[in-house]
Amino acid sequence: MLFLFTYLNMGRYASQPSKTQLHTITLLPLLGIILLFSSCKGDPKAEEVQSAVDSLQTVVERFPMKKVFWGDTHHHTAISGDAFGGGTRLSAEDSYRMALGETVNSNLGDPVTLRRPLDFLCITDHAEGFGVFIEIDKGNPVLMTDSIARRWNKLLKGGEEEAKQLAVEIPYALANNKLPEPVTNPETAVPLMRASWQEFTATAEKYNQPGTFTAFISYEWTSVPTGNNLHRNIIFRDNKDKADQIIPFSALQSEDPEKLWEFMASYEEKTGGKMLAIPHNGNISGGLMFAPKTMTGEPLSREYAEARSRWEPLFEVSQIKGASETHPALSTDDEFADFGILGWDNGNLTLDILETEEQREYQHARQAYLNGMQYQEELGANPFKFGLVGASDTHTAIPHHDEDAFWGKHTTNEPGVKDRALEVVKKLNGVTRYGYGYTSAGYTAVYAEANTRADLWDGMKRKEAYGTSGTRIELRVFGGFGYTQVDLSSLAESGYQKGVPMGGELQNAGNGSPLTLMIHAKKDPIWANLDRIQVVKGWIDSGKPMEKVYEVAWSGDRKVNSDGKLPSVGNTVNLEEASFENTIGAPELMTVWTDPDFNPAQPAFYYIRVLEIPSPTWILYDKVKNNLKDMPSEAPLVQQERAWSSPIWYNPM
């Protein structure tokens, strides 16, 4: 029966519809009923029941022109040691229930209901000691043989101060190879991890509802050598039957991403399944995220470039710990380059290494794109040809994204903590990070034909995805050589017929036509109007990396200045009330843009940045709600939320 179910489940991907239609698949919950009656062979009544069960089906709506689905690709629950140690007790099941729109009490006892359910969720708990901290809390005798584990067990019985201490000690222990011995010893750790992993995959199967909600099987590989954040989120295309054939590969086995890729290759060879990895925000990687050398100190090779491009098609451009698009010191002519950098451009994850100008070049997406083009010329392969997504990295198990309902990074800064914006997050080497450096979160938006694991995973793999800072801006981008304003009326059909979507590649058609982009952006229905659409272009000129930001569509009757800058859209934020008005900006912007500087002999990349009008940050909402008087002047009270598309790459013939 299990084989029959798997066969039926796979069959829904066998055909490609030419227009919107409905496909059907067998409901996963029916598997238990099927197995129940499988022992009754030969009984006519049982066979009649079996036939009825087999005929029950659920409808999965498909969209041949694809539609956008919203979710989070970076999310932690009590399974993660640092989350559990910091006070999180909500489970993967709690997270899925909230993502589906149910009300669940937070770790501090407050009811949580999302305004809008998610379409998908990737729970990415740390592979390092997956679920082991729950066993430390229970006082598992196998773990209590270690003095560190006994200390942590005692701290877990404490209060808020003990939770804060654990939130510091656990990442430090991981970064410096000082975890309890039973957690790193395969003889004791593997059985515990295997049991936790298989319990998690069972929960994902329980809540996966093809056509309605996708519960991905996923986890985080948490490499943090000397405090440098090189984490990756591993997303499976597969179901439990394949995922259970392994246990998560962890940084305790290797902190080198090349070893992770080798594991991913071996998984695919062993199971016939598929994986991809999404590197975290690179802004606290100590210059290692896009470094010019491997972890073993070797210069990048073609083999490295091809492997990285294969296994890591996406990059996390925005999350609670800021944004990694670019930096004012790198993009000196970009007036919006300072978004999400406060408190994160001073050092690595643990502040053991303070940031230098040299490191900064290897921590942000835009510079990586430029460096990648140079590697393409030198090696014949580009290691940094990735798309962009957003995520949360919440450690509360609460899938939050709204500024006026920010649930914090840890339980120590859930809404019930009134002065959480002033919390000292980390202090070391003369540098202090405060709670007001956190941003509310980010979304991953994926274009897919249906809300299923396979369809959404395929959308991520082909990079037809984008990230936002936590708002649901709907963004669609196509690139080609012949789009006109008329094509906007049939954007998707014309887009696919005459070009490629975001994440795609173009080659010169040979007729000398300039490159055109067709862009459509719609505001988040419950948030701020749109300010503008920008095209960010990068290219190499005589060996020198070049970048330019073009203003291509905007609200109102503003005019671009002679220096290419567009005047401010204005600001309706009321600082006394933490409110704003949509009396400026536009609900929708669209355009067909022709590159005025197009050189058919010159490779280039293009990605889209959409900015909203100014709106309050969670810090301003907290300030007004809790009547906070001593908020530092550098704390951001107003921001312009945004979306970043995955690029379109142009290569000459």
XYZ file of C-alpha atoms in Angstrom:
653
model
C 0.000 0.000 0.000
C 2.818 2.429 0.771
C 4.251 1.721 -2.670
C 0.841 2.373 -4.243
C 0.515 5.687 -2.419
C 3.989 6.781 -3.499
C 3.227 5.841 -7.091
C -0.028 7.800 -7.127
C 1.633 10.770 -5.468
C 4.412 10.904 -8.078
C 1.937 10.609 -10.928
C 0.598 14.136 -10.497
C 3.784 15.577 -12.014
C 3.693 13.451 -15.166
C 1.954 15.991 -17.396
C 2.253 19.708 -18.056
C -1.154 21.416 -18.536
C -1.651 24.004 -21.245
C -4.197 26.000 -19.254
C -5.406 26.272 -15.671
C -6.810 22.931 -14.613
C -7.267 20.783 -11.555
C -5.052 17.824 -10.750
C -5.877 15.306 -8.026
C -3.739 13.419 -5.548
C -4.423 10.955 -2.807
C -4.754 12.497 0.655
C -1.868 11.631 2.971
C -4.119 11.138 6.026
C -5.850 8.318 4.141
C -2.649 6.300 4.305
C -3.437 5.228 7.843
C -6.909 4.049 6.784
C -5.448 2.202 3.824
C -2.939 0.435 6.053
C -5.702 -0.382 8.530
C -7.659 -2.281 5.914
C -4.701 -3.808 4.122
C -4.790 -6.756 6.551
C -8.338 -7.651 5.524
C -7.654 -9.102 2.074
C -10.338 -11.483 0.902
C -13.099 -9.838 2.938
C -15.653 -8.409 0.413
C -16.761 -5.692 2.834
C -13.182 -4.713 3.553
C -12.439 -4.626 -0.173
C -15.490 -2.399 -0.686
C -14.240 -0.021 1.997
C -10.768 -0.140 0.454
C -12.197 0.831 -2.930
C -14.047 3.752 -1.386
C -10.932 4.932 0.415
C -8.838 4.729 -2.756
C -11.378 6.836 -4.645
C -11.267 9.722 -2.174
C -9.167 12.537 -3.556
C -8.290 16.132 -2.849
C -8.083 18.856 -5.461
C -4.824 20.656 -6.204
C -5.295 23.774 -8.288
C -2.570 24.382 -10.850
C -1.549 27.645 -12.518
C 0.347 27.098 -15.790
C 1.356 30.780 -15.852
C 2.456 30.352 -12.217
C 1.362 32.393 -9.210
C 3.235 33.718 -6.212
C 3.294 31.774 -2.937
C 4.485 33.246 0.375
C 6.519 31.562 3.079
C 9.498 31.465 5.409
C 12.644 29.484 4.572
C 14.410 29.989 7.924
C 12.557 29.146 11.127
C 13.541 27.629 14.490
C 11.548 25.807 17.149
C 12.312 24.156 20.489
C 14.230 21.473 18.570
C 17.112 23.966 18.200
C 19.431 24.043 21.196
C 19.853 27.809 21.329
C 16.105 28.354 20.967
C 15.256 25.847 23.700
C 18.019 27.183 25.916
C 16.633 30.683 25.473
C 13.179 29.674 26.634
C 11.391 28.510 23.483
C 9.066 25.610 24.212
C 6.862 25.798 21.116
C 7.211 22.773 18.857
C 7.266 22.229 15.106
C 3.592 21.313 15.395
C 2.872 24.678 17.030
C 4.673 26.477 14.188
C 2.710 24.662 11.499
C -0.565 25.383 13.279
C 0.227 29.109 13.412
C 1.355 29.119 9.775
C -2.032 27.629 8.869
C -3.829 30.425 10.723
C -4.594 28.800 14.075
C -4.150 30.593 17.409
C -1.347 29.318 19.653
C -0.065 30.739 22.931
C 3.468 32.135 22.693
C 6.351 31.019 24.879
C 5.401 33.777 27.334
C 1.727 32.859 27.283
C 0.328 35.484 24.892
C -2.076 34.327 22.155
C -0.644 34.530 18.627
C -2.667 34.544 15.419
C -1.168 35.501 12.072
C -3.143 38.063 10.109
C -2.484 36.032 6.996
C -1.577 32.349 6.945
C 1.544 31.269 5.073
C 1.518 29.167 1.930
C 4.609 27.236 3.021
C 7.057 26.921 5.895
C 10.582 25.517 6.132
C 11.372 24.653 9.752
C 15.166 24.748 9.820
C 16.299 23.638 13.241
C 20.019 23.240 13.867
C 21.503 19.903 12.844
C 24.050 20.227 15.642
C 22.396 18.311 18.463
C 19.036 18.164 16.673
C 16.513 17.856 19.516
C 19.218 16.960 22.037
C 18.552 19.998 24.234
C 15.099 18.701 24.953
C 16.808 15.593 26.303
C 19.203 17.725 28.380
C 16.176 19.411 29.931
C 14.696 16.005 30.709
C 17.941 15.006 32.414
C 18.624 12.120 30.020
C 21.199 9.959 31.904
C 23.312 9.541 28.768
C 23.828 13.313 28.634
C 24.103 13.944 32.356
C 27.517 12.250 32.403
C 28.933 15.575 31.111
C 29.524 18.576 33.385
C 28.498 21.152 30.744
C 25.257 19.301 30.092
C 24.571 19.171 33.836
C 25.211 22.929 34.091
C 22.835 23.618 31.225
C 20.216 21.339 32.761
C 20.415 23.475 35.911
C 20.220 26.757 33.982
C 17.153 25.469 32.155
C 15.351 25.265 35.479
C 16.047 28.957 36.110
C 14.371 32.143 34.960
C 14.923 34.953 32.474
C 18.528 35.659 33.453
C 19.458 31.997 33.100
C 17.776 31.922 29.687
C 19.837 34.927 28.579
C 22.986 33.204 29.797
C 22.177 30.100 27.784
C 21.466 32.217 24.704
C 25.077 33.423 24.957
C 26.740 30.173 26.009
C 25.259 27.855 23.389
C 26.347 29.769 20.239
C 29.756 30.314 21.870
C 30.108 26.614 22.608
C 29.209 25.760 19.022
C 31.594 28.337 17.567
C 34.481 27.156 19.740
C 33.925 23.382 19.743
C 32.952 23.290 23.416
C 29.650 21.455 23.240
C 29.023 18.664 25.766
C 30.949 15.508 24.830
C 27.837 13.283 24.462
C 26.449 15.787 21.930
C 29.531 15.437 19.717
C 30.141 11.726 20.291
C 28.437 9.763 17.463
C 27.775 6.795 19.734
C 25.519 8.843 21.973
C 24.411 11.670 19.666
C 23.338 9.725 16.561
C 20.567 7.631 18.189
C 19.121 10.740 19.856
C 19.280 12.755 16.634
C 17.792 9.979 14.523
C 14.783 9.698 16.809
C 14.284 13.487 16.849
C 14.708 13.744 13.071
C 12.173 11.040 12.320
C 9.713 12.590 14.745
C 10.146 15.913 12.951
C 9.687 14.439 9.468
C 6.511 12.737 10.678
C 5.194 16.104 11.880
C 6.017 17.687 8.517
C 4.100 14.901 6.760
C 1.150 15.410 9.094
C 0.804 19.093 8.237
C 1.744 18.969 4.556
C -1.448 19.642 2.601
C -0.709 19.659 -1.162
C -2.626 22.438 -2.848
C -3.236 24.293 0.424
C -0.071 24.377 2.545
C 3.429 23.002 2.091
C 5.396 21.796 5.101
C 8.903 21.292 3.756
C 11.315 18.823 5.301
C 14.357 20.984 6.065
C 17.064 21.792 8.592
C 20.003 24.146 9.212
C 23.701 23.308 8.844
C 25.201 25.735 11.366
C 28.817 26.320 10.434
C 30.270 29.156 12.501
C 34.089 28.895 12.493
C 35.526 31.383 15.018
C 32.149 33.127 15.094
C 31.796 33.674 11.329
C 28.256 32.951 10.143
C 28.346 30.452 7.263
C 25.022 28.783 8.032
C 22.990 27.118 5.298
C 19.355 26.023 5.283
C 18.873 22.648 3.582
C 15.538 22.194 1.790
C 14.345 18.755 0.639
C 12.112 18.285 -2.400
C 11.245 14.906 -0.932
C 8.916 13.248 1.508
C 9.652 11.337 4.701
C 10.489 8.038 3.010
C 13.647 9.507 1.444
C 14.532 12.055 4.133
C 14.527 9.354 6.821
C 17.311 7.485 5.045
C 19.788 9.999 6.492
C 20.223 12.145 9.553
C 21.161 15.784 9.045
C 24.794 16.452 8.164
C 26.068 18.912 10.768
C 28.907 21.377 11.243
C 30.205 19.046 13.947
C 31.169 16.746 11.073
C 32.615 19.584 9.007
C 32.399 23.385 8.924
C 33.422 23.396 5.248
C 30.515 23.972 2.810
C 32.255 21.795 0.225
C 31.804 18.851 2.584
C 28.143 19.769 2.900
C 27.815 19.680 -0.899
C 29.462 16.258 -0.941
C 26.875 15.047 1.569
C 24.063 16.484 -0.547
C 25.424 14.695 -3.604
C 25.631 11.414 -1.702
C 22.040 11.861 -0.477
C 20.783 12.337 -4.019
C 22.765 9.349 -5.266
C 21.529 7.145 -2.426
C 17.849 8.093 -2.450
C 17.136 9.579 -5.869
C 15.886 12.627 -4.011
C 16.813 16.290 -4.293
C 18.188 18.972 -1.972
C 19.209 22.609 -2.209
C 20.995 24.891 0.258
C 20.297 28.552 1.031
C 23.211 30.442 2.651
C 22.194 32.833 5.422
C 22.659 36.565 5.366
C 26.372 37.133 4.737
C 26.671 40.413 6.660
C 28.145 38.715 9.746
C 30.368 36.136 8.065
C 33.722 37.776 8.787
C 34.294 38.105 5.042
C 33.975 34.352 4.429
C 30.553 34.062 2.760
C 31.848 35.049 -0.693
C 35.579 34.808 0.013
C 38.119 34.436 -2.841
C 39.514 31.301 -1.208
C 38.048 28.030 -0.026
C 37.937 26.987 3.632
C 41.198 25.127 3.071
C 42.894 28.268 1.712
C 42.858 27.327 -1.960
C 41.895 29.818 -4.687
C 38.483 29.194 -6.200
C 38.473 26.704 -9.060
C 36.022 25.936 -11.831
C 34.978 22.783 -9.973
C 34.228 24.830 -6.845
C 32.269 27.402 -8.869
C 30.163 24.753 -10.578
C 29.461 22.913 -7.318
C 28.428 26.049 -5.440
C 26.214 27.211 -8.285
C 24.535 23.812 -8.393
C 23.859 23.329 -4.701
C 23.188 26.940 -3.653
C 20.790 28.547 -6.154
C 19.499 31.113 -3.625
C 20.851 33.517 -1.002
C 19.105 35.028 2.010
C 19.220 38.781 1.400
C 17.132 39.864 4.396
C 16.152 38.512 7.819
C 15.911 39.585 11.473
C 19.682 40.126 11.604
C 19.555 42.801 8.915
C 20.042 42.867 5.157
C 22.915 41.724 2.965
C 22.136 43.380 -0.363
C 24.937 45.931 -0.262
C 26.625 48.556 1.948
C 27.160 52.334 1.556
C 30.927 51.777 1.550
C 30.548 49.440 -1.442
C 27.747 51.170 -3.357
C 28.725 54.774 -2.779
C 26.220 56.201 -5.289
C 23.233 54.229 -3.965
C 21.184 56.376 -1.589
C 19.270 53.324 -0.319
C 22.311 51.123 0.389
C 22.113 51.559 4.179
C 19.021 49.431 4.745
C 19.322 46.809 7.499
C 22.976 47.361 8.412
C 22.657 48.995 11.857
C 24.619 46.966 14.389
C 25.526 44.288 11.863
C 28.381 45.989 9.997
C 30.678 46.097 13.014
C 31.739 42.469 13.345
C 30.955 38.813 12.795
C 28.145 36.844 14.461
C 29.821 36.598 17.867
C 31.817 39.878 17.622
C 35.009 37.882 18.106
C 36.221 39.425 14.827
C 35.506 43.091 14.095
C 34.656 43.941 10.512
C 37.252 45.396 8.134
C 36.854 47.041 4.731
C 38.442 44.008 3.107
C 35.929 41.649 4.703
C 32.973 43.811 3.686
C 33.556 43.127 -0.007
C 32.847 39.431 0.560
C 29.671 39.712 2.629
C 27.029 41.272 0.364
C 25.050 40.011 -2.601
C 25.659 42.837 -5.079
C 29.433 42.712 -4.759
C 29.276 38.912 -4.996
C 27.406 39.248 -8.286
C 30.150 41.517 -9.608
C 32.911 39.226 -8.373
C 31.066 36.270 -9.851
C 31.152 37.824 -13.310
C 34.918 38.150 -13.013
C 35.166 34.493 -11.998
C 33.089 33.636 -15.058
C 35.744 35.262 -17.240
C 38.657 33.682 -15.362
C 37.322 30.190 -14.621
C 34.551 29.678 -17.147
C 32.035 29.306 -14.302
C 30.294 31.661 -11.873
C 30.081 30.527 -8.218
C 27.745 33.381 -7.254
C 24.905 33.101 -9.760
C 22.198 32.930 -7.084
C 18.700 34.270 -6.644
C 17.462 36.252 -3.644
C 15.004 35.348 -0.904
C 14.012 36.759 2.473
C 13.380 34.901 5.735
C 12.896 35.376 9.470
C 15.455 33.296 11.456
C 13.038 33.476 14.358
C 14.002 31.375 17.371
C 10.587 31.707 19.032
C 8.839 29.215 16.677
C 6.430 32.050 15.805
C 6.221 32.788 12.036
C 5.853 36.558 12.361
C 6.550 39.225 9.722
C 4.531 42.352 10.535
C 6.181 45.465 11.978
C 3.275 46.175 14.302
C 3.246 42.561 15.500
C 6.943 41.746 15.856
C 7.464 38.662 18.019
C 11.201 39.023 18.442
C 14.227 36.915 17.657
C 14.219 35.058 21.004
C 11.756 34.725 23.869
C 13.748 37.435 25.660
C 12.380 39.934 23.136
C 8.814 38.828 22.605
C 6.260 41.694 22.771
C 5.695 41.206 26.491
C 9.226 42.513 27.147
C 8.527 46.261 27.074
C 12.110 47.516 26.762
C 13.271 44.847 24.277
C 14.453 47.479 21.791
C 17.093 48.501 24.352
C 18.230 44.947 25.078
C 21.979 44.374 24.866
C 22.090 41.560 22.318
C 25.865 41.203 22.274
C 28.785 43.135 23.765
C 32.409 42.325 23.006
C 35.624 43.970 21.819
C 34.276 47.447 22.515
C 31.176 46.905 20.360
C 27.571 46.629 21.538
C 24.611 45.360 19.562
C 21.175 46.402 20.760
C 17.713 45.019 20.190
C 16.788 47.947 17.958
C 19.192 46.563 15.371
C 16.784 43.716 14.648
C 14.493 44.055 11.646
C 11.069 42.420 11.740
C 11.798 39.565 9.298
C 11.600 38.780 5.614
C 9.482 36.752 3.233
C 10.381 34.292 0.517
C 8.071 34.585 -2.484
C 8.111 31.755 -5.026
C 6.434 31.541 -8.424
C 5.108 28.031 -8.975
C 2.339 26.156 -10.742
C 0.931 24.733 -7.525
C 1.395 24.749 -3.772
C 3.234 21.443 -3.433
C 6.700 20.513 -2.234
C 7.851 19.605 -5.713
C 6.451 22.705 -7.441
C 7.715 25.193 -4.866
C 11.125 23.500 -4.653
C 11.415 23.619 -8.438
C 10.575 27.342 -8.356
C 13.365 27.907 -5.837
C 15.799 25.828 -7.865
C 15.192 27.823 -11.056
C 15.429 31.049 -8.964
C 11.968 32.226 -9.943
C 11.735 33.621 -6.451
C 12.396 36.853 -4.595
C 12.776 38.258 -1.111
C 11.169 41.059 0.838
C 11.944 42.802 4.121
C 8.689 41.500 5.578
C 6.026 42.977 3.353
C 4.012 41.172 0.682
C 4.880 43.271 -2.354
C 3.870 41.244 -5.399
C 6.667 41.536 -7.939
C 7.019 40.007 -11.398
C 9.943 40.491 -13.776
C 10.724 39.242 -17.279
C 13.718 39.955 -19.471
C 13.986 39.809 -23.255
C 14.774 41.793 -26.388
C 11.396 42.833 -27.707
C 8.911 43.663 -24.966
C 6.578 46.601 -25.584
C 3.981 48.420 -23.494
C 1.322 46.288 -25.171
C 2.820 43.188 -23.533
C 1.927 44.506 -20.071
C -1.729 43.620 -20.736
C -0.764 39.938 -20.989
C 2.303 40.090 -18.794
C 2.760 36.430 -17.882
C 1.912 35.004 -21.281
C 4.074 37.519 -23.149
C 6.773 37.295 -20.528
C 7.323 33.568 -20.904
C 6.772 33.558 -24.656
C 9.239 36.325 -25.511
C 11.826 36.074 -22.739
C 12.746 34.662 -19.334
C 11.491 35.297 -15.779
C 13.604 36.434 -12.825
C 16.388 33.957 -12.198
C 16.775 33.292 -15.913
C 19.562 33.918 -18.417
C 19.506 35.715 -21.751
C 21.826 35.512 -24.707
C 22.080 38.058 -27.489
C 19.675 37.151 -30.243
C 22.127 38.509 -32.812
C 19.857 41.220 -34.209
C 21.289 44.068 -32.164
C 18.100 44.664 -30.183
C 18.660 46.163 -26.734
C 17.707 44.293 -23.612
C 14.289 45.102 -22.168
C 12.758 44.303 -18.791
C 9.035 44.012 -18.174
C 8.285 44.790 -14.511
C 5.060 44.772 -12.510
C 4.802 45.539 -8.789
C 1.694 45.648 -6.563
C 1.551 46.898 -2.987
C 0.970 44.665 -0.002
C -2.851 44.837 0.322
C -2.678 45.682 4.049
C 0.458 47.802 4.172
C 2.163 50.753 2.490
C 1.853 52.119 -1.032
C 4.765 51.874 -3.453
C 7.352 54.632 -3.886
C 9.395 53.410 -6.878
C 10.841 50.589 -8.932
C 14.591 50.520 -9.510
C 16.777 48.394 -11.766
C 20.194 47.523 -10.329
C 22.661 46.656 -13.082
C 26.185 45.321 -12.770
C 28.853 44.682 -15.403
C 32.604 44.482 -15.945
C 34.306 47.243 -17.936
C 37.968 46.675 -18.856
C 38.352 44.408 -15.839
C 36.703 46.882 -13.460
C 33.386 46.035 -11.743
C 30.680 48.629 -12.406
C 27.195 49.125 -10.976
C 24.332 51.522 -11.565
C 20.874 52.040 -10.083
C 18.229 53.188 -12.582
C 14.926 54.776 -11.566
C 12.415 53.166 -13.946
C 8.918 53.720 -12.483
C 7.580 55.802 -9.617
C 4.489 57.322 -8.056
C 3.345 60.904 -8.536
C 4.628 63.528 -10.964
C 8.242 63.617 -9.781
C 11.045 64.063 -12.295
C 14.456 62.395 -12.314
C 17.204 64.940 -11.738
C 20.175 65.474 -14.037
C 22.257 63.233 -11.769
C 19.766 60.395 -12.207
C 18.237 60.774 -8.740
C 14.519 60.844 -8.014
C 13.212 63.237 -5.338
C 11.827 61.718 -2.146
C 8.275 60.447 -2.193
C 7.573 62.196 1.112
C 6.709 60.877 4.560
C 3.298 60.502 6.229
C 4.499 58.715 9.395
C 3.096 60.155 12.632
C 5.831 59.634 15.245
C 3.470 60.373 18.129
C 0.904 57.761 17.133
C 3.029 55.193 15.231
C 0.824 55.448 12.168
C 1.048 56.369 8.496
C -1.311 57.222 5.648
C -1.401 55.936 2.098
C -2.045 59.435 0.753
C 1.207 59.295 -1.221
C 2.691 56.562 -3.332
C 0.889 54.210 -5.685
C -0.868 50.857 -5.212
C 0.665 49.515 -8.417
C 3.570 50.299 -10.735
C 4.496 48.711 -14.035
C 6.800 49.460 -16.911
C 8.754 48.141 -19.857
C 12.302 49.428 -19.470
C 14.987 49.418 -22.144
C 18.591 49.488 -20.972
C 19.941 52.803 -22.365
C 23.526 51.616 -21.856
C 23.165 48.139 -23.309
C 26.280 46.699 -24.913
C 25.568 43.376 -26.667
C 29.206 42.338 -26.224
C 29.207 42.943 -22.455
C 27.871 40.460 -19.852
C 25.622 42.006 -17.214
C 23.165 41.218 -14.450
C 19.936 43.021 -13.622
C 17.812 42.766 -10.491
C 14.825 44.799 -9.371
C 14.406 46.679 -6.118
C 10.947 47.962 -5.178
C 10.586 50.493 -2.358
C 7.477 51.323 -0.366
C 6.678 54.751 1.039
C 8.012 55.306 4.596
C 6.238 53.411 7.383
C 6.851 52.814 11.111
C 9.294 50.185 12.336
C 8.467 47.791 15.162
C 10.646 50.006 17.341
C 8.329 52.979 16.874
C 5.285 50.824 17.584
C 6.963 49.665 20.814
C 8.004 53.217 21.719
C 4.449 54.529 21.490
C 2.765 51.467 23.002
C 5.094 51.297 26.009
C 5.673 55.065 26.342
C 9.456 54.663 26.053
C 11.240 57.962 26.616
C 14.928 57.136 26.308
C 15.129 55.664 22.820
C 18.587 56.371 21.316
C 18.658 58.713 18.331
C 20.198 56.016 16.102
C 17.277 53.633 16.673
C 15.358 53.503 13.356
C 11.759 54.599 13.824
C 10.865 54.875 10.137
C 11.925 52.799 7.138
C 11.068 52.065 3.525
C 10.317 48.363 3.263
C 11.296 46.716 0.010
C 11.485 43.724 -2.281
C 14.493 42.390 -4.194
C 14.033 40.212 -7.261
C 16.362 37.439 -8.289
C 18.549 38.713 -11.138
C 18.344 38.125 -14.841
C 21.782 37.511 -16.339
C 22.798 38.549 -19.842
C 25.604 36.773 -21.686
C 26.755 37.524 -25.252
C 26.550 34.731 -27.821
